[in-house]
Amino acid sequence: MRYNQIMCGRYTLRRADLAAAALRALQQPTFEEFSEIHRPGLYNIAPSQSVPVVRLNGEGQRTIGLVRWGLIPSWSKELPKLQPINARAETVATSGMFRQALERRRCLVPADGFYEWQGAKPPKQPYFMRLADDGIFAFAGLWERWRVSENKEPLDTFTIITTSASETMSPIHSRMPVILDQADYDKWLDRTRKGSDVVDLLKPFTGALETRPIGTRVNSVKNDAPDLIEPISKAG
């Protein structure tokens, strides 16, 4: 399968066991098991992995459970080769791939950092980004439920929306994931709001963001350890 790697192809949730409380979400059984297994956290989340995502249940409550990264539209008749991990904020409302999800299936993707690579050609320099207070935040996400057939279990998948880079991010990359303000979580999740009512939230992050160059061990998804985010000098 192929992934549409526009930007934001790796991120962290180093305190997965705290994500439910940070986003005021009820824990689904799968998340409780996941949180126990993955303590203290995830340092190199990559496409195709099933990771915590916050959605509204039928009663309008926030719930946190596991969803696979790489969107499969509900209307797809077979497993597509292209499973986008990102959606562009500028075209998400008009794209046939994303517009239905924007209208009815928006989600929060908990994170406490993300990676990006600087440079047009290899070797690229990886960077780690986090909030200045190193708190848990949420990316703006979309999710879909896909069934290969009626007698098979459905598969839930998601994508992360990206936008143009903030002033802090622009020296590293031209784009960045949409980091929602906490005050906008309810608005983003509210299913009574149309997509046109929430696209104004899809903007560059204006809060304090810390960036640091790191080592190249993050390049391999097999590596998942605290030392991945340790800073290095550019000379190093």
PDB file of C-alpha atoms in Angstrom:
ATOM      1  CA  MET A   1       0.000   0.000   0.000  1.00  0.00           C
ATOM      2  CA  ARG A   2       1.079   3.601  -0.538  1.00  0.00           C
ATOM      3  CA  TYR A   3       0.702   6.593   1.758  1.00  0.00           C
ATOM      4  CA  ASN A   4       0.245  10.186   0.689  1.00  0.00           C
ATOM      5  CA  GLN A   5       3.126  11.725   2.664  1.00  0.00           C
ATOM      6  CA  ILE A   6       2.481  15.444   2.271  1.00  0.00           C
ATOM      7  CA  MET A   7       3.827  16.160   5.730  1.00  0.00           C
ATOM      8  CA  CYS A   8       3.581  14.894   9.290  1.00  0.00           C
ATOM      9  CA  GLY A   9       4.518  11.274   8.775  1.00  0.00           C
ATOM     10  CA  ARG A  10       5.668  10.624  12.360  1.00  0.00           C
ATOM     11  CA  TYR A  11       4.662  11.874  15.784  1.00  0.00           C
ATOM     12  CA  THR A  12       4.873  11.014  19.483  1.00  0.00           C
ATOM     13  CA  LEU A  13       2.519  10.253  22.336  1.00  0.00           C
ATOM     14  CA  ARG A  14       5.026   9.677  25.094  1.00  0.00           C
ATOM     15  CA  ARG A  15       2.360   9.727  27.803  1.00  0.00           C
ATOM     16  CA  ALA A  16      -0.344   7.650  26.180  1.00  0.00           C
ATOM     17  CA  ASP A  17      -1.789   6.728  29.575  1.00  0.00           C
ATOM     18  CA  LEU A  18      -2.524  10.427  30.240  1.00  0.00           C
ATOM     19  CA  ALA A  19      -4.178  11.168  26.887  1.00  0.00           C
ATOM     20  CA  ALA A  20      -7.725  10.335  27.993  1.00  0.00           C
ATOM     21  CA  ALA A  21      -7.573  12.715  30.949  1.00  0.00           C
ATOM     22  CA  ALA A  22      -5.863  15.458  28.934  1.00  0.00           C
ATOM     23  CA  LEU A  23      -8.611  15.408  26.300  1.00  0.00           C
ATOM     24  CA  ARG A  24     -11.475  14.649  28.736  1.00  0.00           C
ATOM     25  CA  ALA A  25     -12.414  11.422  26.982  1.00  0.00           C
ATOM     26  CA  LEU A  26     -13.912   8.148  28.160  1.00  0.00           C
ATOM     27  CA  GLN A  27     -11.613   5.181  27.632  1.00  0.00           C
ATOM     28  CA  GLN A  28     -12.769   2.385  25.373  1.00  0.00           C
ATOM     29  CA  PRO A  29     -11.591  -1.102  26.423  1.00  0.00           C
ATOM     30  CA  THR A  30      -9.101  -1.312  23.565  1.00  0.00           C
ATOM     31  CA  PHE A  31      -7.459   1.901  24.696  1.00  0.00           C
ATOM     32  CA  GLU A  32      -7.135   0.703  28.290  1.00  0.00           C
ATOM     33  CA  GLU A  33      -5.265  -2.388  27.112  1.00  0.00           C
ATOM     34  CA  PHE A  34      -3.148  -0.313  24.731  1.00  0.00           C
ATOM     35  CA  SER A  35      -2.220   2.160  27.477  1.00  0.00           C
ATOM     36  CA  GLU A  36      -0.955  -0.632  29.719  1.00  0.00           C
ATOM     37  CA  ILE A  37       1.121  -2.241  26.969  1.00  0.00           C
ATOM     38  CA  HIS A  38       2.720   0.964  25.714  1.00  0.00           C
ATOM     39  CA  ARG A  39       3.763   2.649  28.934  1.00  0.00           C
ATOM     40  CA  PRO A  40       5.551   4.966  29.224  1.00  0.00           C
ATOM     41  CA  GLY A  41       4.678   5.991  25.690  1.00  0.00           C
ATOM     42  CA  LEU A  42       5.180   6.003  21.937  1.00  0.00           C
ATOM     43  CA  TYR A  43       8.195   7.803  20.489  1.00  0.00           C
ATOM     44  CA  ASN A  44       7.863   7.036  16.780  1.00  0.00           C
ATOM     45  CA  ILE A  45       4.232   6.656  15.679  1.00  0.00           C
ATOM     46  CA  ALA A  46       4.085   5.829  11.966  1.00  0.00           C
ATOM     47  CA  PRO A  47       1.448   5.210   9.273  1.00  0.00           C
ATOM     48  CA  SER A  48      -0.488   1.912   9.405  1.00  0.00           C
ATOM     49  CA  GLN A  49      -0.244   1.760  13.219  1.00  0.00           C
ATOM     50  CA  SER A  50      -3.412   1.709  15.350  1.00  0.00           C
ATOM     51  CA  VAL A  51      -3.144   4.559  17.839  1.00  0.00           C
ATOM     52  CA  PRO A  52      -5.377   6.647  20.166  1.00  0.00           C
ATOM     53  CA  VAL A  53      -7.973   8.893  18.546  1.00  0.00           C
ATOM     54  CA  VAL A  54     -10.788  10.876  20.227  1.00  0.00           C
ATOM     55  CA  ARG A  55     -14.297  10.858  18.723  1.00  0.00           C
ATOM     56  CA  LEU A  56     -17.860  11.449  19.876  1.00  0.00           C
ATOM     57  CA  ASN A  57     -20.051   8.458  20.704  1.00  0.00           C
ATOM     58  CA  GLY A  58     -23.809   8.225  20.119  1.00  0.00           C
ATOM     59  CA  GLU A  59     -24.478  10.145  23.333  1.00  0.00           C
ATOM     60  CA  GLY A  60     -22.204  12.998  22.301  1.00  0.00           C
ATOM     61  CA  GLN A  61     -19.449  12.038  24.756  1.00  0.00           C
ATOM     62  CA  ARG A  62     -15.782  12.115  23.893  1.00  0.00           C
ATOM     63  CA  THR A  63     -14.310   8.621  23.738  1.00  0.00           C
ATOM     64  CA  ILE A  64     -10.735   7.525  23.099  1.00  0.00           C
ATOM     65  CA  GLY A  65      -9.976   4.315  21.242  1.00  0.00           C
ATOM     66  CA  LEU A  66      -7.621   2.837  18.676  1.00  0.00           C
ATOM     67  CA  VAL A  67      -7.849   3.803  14.989  1.00  0.00           C
ATOM     68  CA  ARG A  68      -5.436   2.942  12.174  1.00  0.00           C
ATOM     69  CA  TRP A  69      -3.456   5.770  10.580  1.00  0.00           C
ATOM     70  CA  GLY A  70      -4.052   5.952   6.807  1.00  0.00           C
ATOM     71  CA  LEU A  71      -7.550   6.862   5.609  1.00  0.00           C
ATOM     72  CA  ILE A  72      -9.750   4.417   3.697  1.00  0.00           C
ATOM     73  CA  PRO A  73     -12.983   6.115   2.510  1.00  0.00           C
ATOM     74  CA  SER A  74     -16.183   4.376   3.572  1.00  0.00           C
ATOM     75  CA  TRP A  75     -17.345   4.325  -0.053  1.00  0.00           C
ATOM     76  CA  SER A  76     -14.291   2.415  -1.322  1.00  0.00           C
ATOM     77  CA  LYS A  77     -15.368  -0.955  -2.750  1.00  0.00           C
ATOM     78  CA  GLU A  78     -11.945  -2.548  -2.224  1.00  0.00           C
ATOM     79  CA  LEU A  79      -8.803  -1.883  -0.244  1.00  0.00           C
ATOM     80  CA  PRO A  80      -7.190   1.085  -2.026  1.00  0.00           C
ATOM     81  CA  LYS A  81      -3.458   1.351  -2.649  1.00  0.00           C
ATOM     82  CA  LEU A  82      -3.538   5.013  -1.656  1.00  0.00           C
ATOM     83  CA  GLN A  83      -4.444   5.509   2.020  1.00  0.00           C
ATOM     84  CA  PRO A  84      -3.690   9.182   2.795  1.00  0.00           C
ATOM     85  CA  ILE A  85      -2.047   9.931   6.121  1.00  0.00           C
ATOM     86  CA  ASN A  86      -2.515  13.680   5.563  1.00  0.00           C
ATOM     87  CA  ALA A  87      -5.207  15.958   4.105  1.00  0.00           C
ATOM     88  CA  ARG A  88      -4.486  19.512   2.986  1.00  0.00           C
ATOM     89  CA  ALA A  89      -6.531  22.162   4.814  1.00  0.00           C
ATOM     90  CA  GLU A  90      -6.806  24.190   1.615  1.00  0.00           C
ATOM     91  CA  THR A  91      -8.627  21.442  -0.312  1.00  0.00           C
ATOM     92  CA  VAL A  92     -10.145  19.185   2.355  1.00  0.00           C
ATOM     93  CA  ALA A  93     -13.642  20.650   1.864  1.00  0.00           C
ATOM     94  CA  THR A  94     -13.651  20.006  -1.898  1.00  0.00           C
ATOM     95  CA  SER A  95     -11.654  16.795  -2.205  1.00  0.00           C
ATOM     96  CA  GLY A  96     -13.687  13.692  -3.018  1.00  0.00           C
ATOM     97  CA  MET A  97     -11.427  11.749  -0.688  1.00  0.00           C
ATOM     98  CA  PHE A  98     -12.116  13.885   2.390  1.00  0.00           C
ATOM     99  CA  ARG A  99     -15.227  16.054   2.075  1.00  0.00           C
ATOM    100  CA  GLN A 100     -17.674  13.474   3.494  1.00  0.00           C
ATOM    101  CA  ALA A 101     -15.450  12.893   6.518  1.00  0.00           C
ATOM    102  CA  LEU A 102     -15.099  16.643   7.052  1.00  0.00           C
ATOM    103  CA  GLU A 103     -18.879  16.929   7.216  1.00  0.00           C
ATOM    104  CA  ARG A 104     -19.587  14.047   9.615  1.00  0.00           C
ATOM    105  CA  ARG A 105     -16.468  12.317  10.951  1.00  0.00           C
ATOM    106  CA  ARG A 106     -14.027  14.722  12.540  1.00  0.00           C
ATOM    107  CA  CYS A 107     -11.701  13.610  15.351  1.00  0.00           C
ATOM    108  CA  LEU A 108      -8.905  14.687  17.670  1.00  0.00           C
ATOM    109  CA  VAL A 109      -5.540  12.966  17.368  1.00  0.00           C
ATOM    110  CA  PRO A 110      -3.677  13.159  20.721  1.00  0.00           C
ATOM    111  CA  ALA A 111       0.043  13.892  20.504  1.00  0.00           C
ATOM    112  CA  ASP A 112       2.841  15.505  22.482  1.00  0.00           C
ATOM    113  CA  GLY A 113       5.294  16.068  19.656  1.00  0.00           C
ATOM    114  CA  PHE A 114       5.967  15.455  15.972  1.00  0.00           C
ATOM    115  CA  TYR A 115       8.891  15.061  13.584  1.00  0.00           C
ATOM    116  CA  GLU A 116       9.848  16.706  10.339  1.00  0.00           C
ATOM    117  CA  TRP A 117      12.857  16.472   8.050  1.00  0.00           C
ATOM    118  CA  GLN A 118      14.678  19.551   6.711  1.00  0.00           C
ATOM    119  CA  GLY A 119      16.180  19.575   3.245  1.00  0.00           C
ATOM    120  CA  ALA A 120      15.140  18.845  -0.320  1.00  0.00           C
ATOM    121  CA  LYS A 121      17.527  15.913  -0.788  1.00  0.00           C
ATOM    122  CA  PRO A 122      19.099  13.258   1.462  1.00  0.00           C
ATOM    123  CA  PRO A 123      20.686  13.327   3.897  1.00  0.00           C
ATOM    124  CA  LYS A 124      17.851  15.265   5.514  1.00  0.00           C
ATOM    125  CA  GLN A 125      18.109  16.612   9.049  1.00  0.00           C
ATOM    126  CA  PRO A 126      15.306  15.364  11.351  1.00  0.00           C
ATOM    127  CA  TYR A 127      13.730  17.751  13.849  1.00  0.00           C
ATOM    128  CA  PHE A 128      11.477  17.159  16.826  1.00  0.00           C
ATOM    129  CA  MET A 129       8.735  19.679  17.634  1.00  0.00           C
ATOM    130  CA  ARG A 130       6.742  20.033  20.860  1.00  0.00           C
ATOM    131  CA  LEU A 131       4.829  22.683  22.771  1.00  0.00           C
ATOM    132  CA  ALA A 132       6.922  24.977  24.936  1.00  0.00           C
ATOM    133  CA  ASP A 133       5.306  23.471  28.046  1.00  0.00           C
ATOM    134  CA  ASP A 134       5.649  19.928  26.630  1.00  0.00           C
ATOM    135  CA  GLY A 135       1.928  19.305  27.132  1.00  0.00           C
ATOM    136  CA  ILE A 136      -0.408  16.933  25.317  1.00  0.00           C
ATOM    137  CA  PHE A 137      -2.270  18.553  22.415  1.00  0.00           C
ATOM    138  CA  ALA A 138      -4.498  17.412  19.543  1.00  0.00           C
ATOM    139  CA  PHE A 139      -4.121  17.420  15.781  1.00  0.00           C
ATOM    140  CA  ALA A 140      -7.234  18.019  13.674  1.00  0.00           C
ATOM    141  CA  GLY A 141      -8.139  14.671  12.165  1.00  0.00           C
ATOM    142  CA  LEU A 142     -10.758  12.972  10.006  1.00  0.00           C
ATOM    143  CA  TRP A 143     -11.842   9.352  10.301  1.00  0.00           C
ATOM    144  CA  GLU A 144     -13.760   6.815   8.235  1.00  0.00           C
ATOM    145  CA  ARG A 145     -15.284   3.364   8.792  1.00  0.00           C
ATOM    146  CA  TRP A 146     -14.676   0.898   5.968  1.00  0.00           C
ATOM    147  CA  ARG A 147     -16.164  -2.566   5.488  1.00  0.00           C
ATOM    148  CA  VAL A 148     -14.757  -5.018   2.999  1.00  0.00           C
ATOM    149  CA  SER A 149     -18.088  -6.894   3.231  1.00  0.00           C
ATOM    150  CA  GLU A 150     -21.152  -7.047   5.464  1.00  0.00           C
ATOM    151  CA  ASN A 151     -19.959 -10.160   7.291  1.00  0.00           C
ATOM    152  CA  LYS A 152     -16.543  -8.686   8.127  1.00  0.00           C
ATOM    153  CA  GLU A 153     -15.595  -6.445  11.045  1.00  0.00           C
ATOM    154  CA  PRO A 154     -15.318  -2.765  10.034  1.00  0.00           C
ATOM    155  CA  LEU A 155     -11.964  -1.028   9.940  1.00  0.00           C
ATOM    156  CA  ASP A 156     -11.697   2.509  11.332  1.00  0.00           C
ATOM    157  CA  THR A 157      -8.960   4.694   9.850  1.00  0.00           C
ATOM    158  CA  PHE A 158      -7.900   8.344  10.143  1.00  0.00           C
ATOM    159  CA  THR A 159      -5.854  11.089   8.558  1.00  0.00           C
ATOM    160  CA  ILE A 160      -4.206  14.239   9.968  1.00  0.00           C
ATOM    161  CA  ILE A 161      -4.927  17.631   8.395  1.00  0.00           C
ATOM    162  CA  THR A 162      -1.968  19.834   7.494  1.00  0.00           C
ATOM    163  CA  THR A 163      -1.699  23.547   6.777  1.00  0.00           C
ATOM    164  CA  SER A 164       0.976  26.096   5.903  1.00  0.00           C
ATOM    165  CA  ALA A 165       3.883  26.351   8.318  1.00  0.00           C
ATOM    166  CA  SER A 166       3.966  28.799  11.202  1.00  0.00           C
ATOM    167  CA  GLU A 167       6.805  31.303  11.557  1.00  0.00           C
ATOM    168  CA  THR A 168       8.604  28.861  13.863  1.00  0.00           C
ATOM    169  CA  MET A 169       8.184  25.900  11.525  1.00  0.00           C
ATOM    170  CA  SER A 170       8.865  27.594   8.178  1.00  0.00           C
ATOM    171  CA  PRO A 171      12.692  27.323   8.344  1.00  0.00           C
ATOM    172  CA  ILE A 172      12.273  23.543   8.662  1.00  0.00           C
ATOM    173  CA  HIS A 173       9.327  22.748   6.387  1.00  0.00           C
ATOM    174  CA  SER A 174       6.700  24.607   4.361  1.00  0.00           C
ATOM    175  CA  ARG A 175       3.809  22.797   6.070  1.00  0.00           C
ATOM    176  CA  MET A 176       2.775  21.580   9.499  1.00  0.00           C
ATOM    177  CA  PRO A 177      -0.044  19.549  11.081  1.00  0.00           C
ATOM    178  CA  VAL A 178      -3.046  21.521  12.321  1.00  0.00           C
ATOM    179  CA  ILE A 179      -2.744  21.815  16.107  1.00  0.00           C
ATOM    180  CA  LEU A 180      -6.137  22.790  17.480  1.00  0.00           C
ATOM    181  CA  ASP A 181      -6.605  25.198  20.380  1.00  0.00           C
ATOM    182  CA  GLN A 182      -8.144  23.438  23.387  1.00  0.00           C
ATOM    183  CA  ALA A 183     -11.018  25.925  23.314  1.00  0.00           C
ATOM    184  CA  ASP A 184     -11.904  24.671  19.815  1.00  0.00           C
ATOM    185  CA  TYR A 185     -12.064  20.928  20.547  1.00  0.00           C
ATOM    186  CA  ASP A 186     -15.824  20.918  21.069  1.00  0.00           C
ATOM    187  CA  LYS A 187     -16.452  22.948  17.927  1.00  0.00           C
ATOM    188  CA  TRP A 188     -14.307  20.647  15.826  1.00  0.00           C
ATOM    189  CA  LEU A 189     -16.039  17.499  17.123  1.00  0.00           C
ATOM    190  CA  ASP A 190     -19.584  18.910  17.008  1.00  0.00           C
ATOM    191  CA  ARG A 191     -21.497  16.854  14.425  1.00  0.00           C
ATOM    192  CA  THR A 192     -24.250  19.481  14.189  1.00  0.00           C
ATOM    193  CA  ARG A 193     -21.744  21.854  12.570  1.00  0.00           C
ATOM    194  CA  LYS A 194     -21.100  21.555   8.858  1.00  0.00           C
ATOM    195  CA  GLY A 195     -17.621  21.358   7.447  1.00  0.00           C
ATOM    196  CA  SER A 196     -17.926  24.955   6.283  1.00  0.00           C
ATOM    197  CA  ASP A 197     -18.491  25.961   9.922  1.00  0.00           C
ATOM    198  CA  VAL A 198     -15.151  24.573  11.122  1.00  0.00           C
ATOM    199  CA  VAL A 199     -12.666  25.110   8.288  1.00  0.00           C
ATOM    200  CA  ASP A 200     -11.654  28.379   9.934  1.00  0.00           C
ATOM    201  CA  LEU A 201      -9.947  26.250  12.637  1.00  0.00           C
ATOM    202  CA  LEU A 202      -7.536  24.792  10.075  1.00  0.00           C
ATOM    203  CA  LYS A 203      -4.803  27.380  10.430  1.00  0.00           C
ATOM    204  CA  PRO A 204      -1.112  27.470  11.413  1.00  0.00           C
ATOM    205  CA  PHE A 205      -0.412  27.108  15.121  1.00  0.00           C
ATOM    206  CA  THR A 206       0.277  30.453  16.794  1.00  0.00           C
ATOM    207  CA  GLY A 207       1.362  29.194  20.217  1.00  0.00           C
ATOM    208  CA  ALA A 208       4.893  28.643  21.472  1.00  0.00           C
ATOM    209  CA  LEU A 209       6.560  25.718  19.690  1.00  0.00           C
ATOM    210  CA  GLU A 210       9.973  24.322  20.542  1.00  0.00           C
ATOM    211  CA  THR A 211      12.044  22.785  17.732  1.00  0.00           C
ATOM    212  CA  ARG A 212      15.265  20.802  18.049  1.00  0.00           C
ATOM    213  CA  PRO A 213      17.543  18.904  15.657  1.00  0.00           C
ATOM    214  CA  ILE A 214      17.804  15.229  16.556  1.00  0.00           C
ATOM    215  CA  GLY A 215      19.677  12.142  15.412  1.00  0.00           C
ATOM    216  CA  THR A 216      18.789  10.011  12.418  1.00  0.00           C
ATOM    217  CA  ARG A 217      17.676   6.924  14.398  1.00  0.00           C
ATOM    218  CA  VAL A 218      14.133   8.282  14.067  1.00  0.00           C
ATOM    219  CA  ASN A 219      14.318   7.544  10.346  1.00  0.00           C
ATOM    220  CA  SER A 220      13.595   3.874  11.037  1.00  0.00           C
ATOM    221  CA  VAL A 221      10.135   3.008  12.363  1.00  0.00           C
ATOM    222  CA  LYS A 222      11.752   0.066  14.155  1.00  0.00           C
ATOM    223  CA  ASN A 223      13.294   2.505  16.619  1.00  0.00           C
ATOM    224  CA  ASP A 224      10.945   3.628  19.402  1.00  0.00           C
ATOM    225  CA  ALA A 225      12.736   4.891  22.500  1.00  0.00           C
ATOM    226  CA  PRO A 226      13.208   8.096  24.555  1.00  0.00           C
ATOM    227  CA  ASP A 227      16.607   8.812  23.043  1.00  0.00           C
ATOM    228  CA  LEU A 228      15.003   9.568  19.668  1.00  0.00           C
ATOM    229  CA  ILE A 229      14.038  13.062  20.812  1.00  0.00           C
ATOM    230  CA  GLU A 230      17.379  13.941  22.399  1.00  0.00           C
ATOM    231  CA  PRO A 231      18.777  17.136  20.818  1.00  0.00           C
ATOM    232  CA  ILE A 232      22.037  17.267  18.900  1.00  0.00           C
ATOM    233  CA  SER A 233      24.044  20.181  17.588  1.00  0.00           C
ATOM    234  CA  LYS A 234      23.922  20.847  13.859  1.00  0.00           C
ATOM    235  CA  ALA A 235      27.655  20.144  13.795  1.00  0.00           C
ATOM    236  CA  GLY A 236      26.951  16.755  15.364  1.00  0.00           C
TER     237      GLY A 236
END
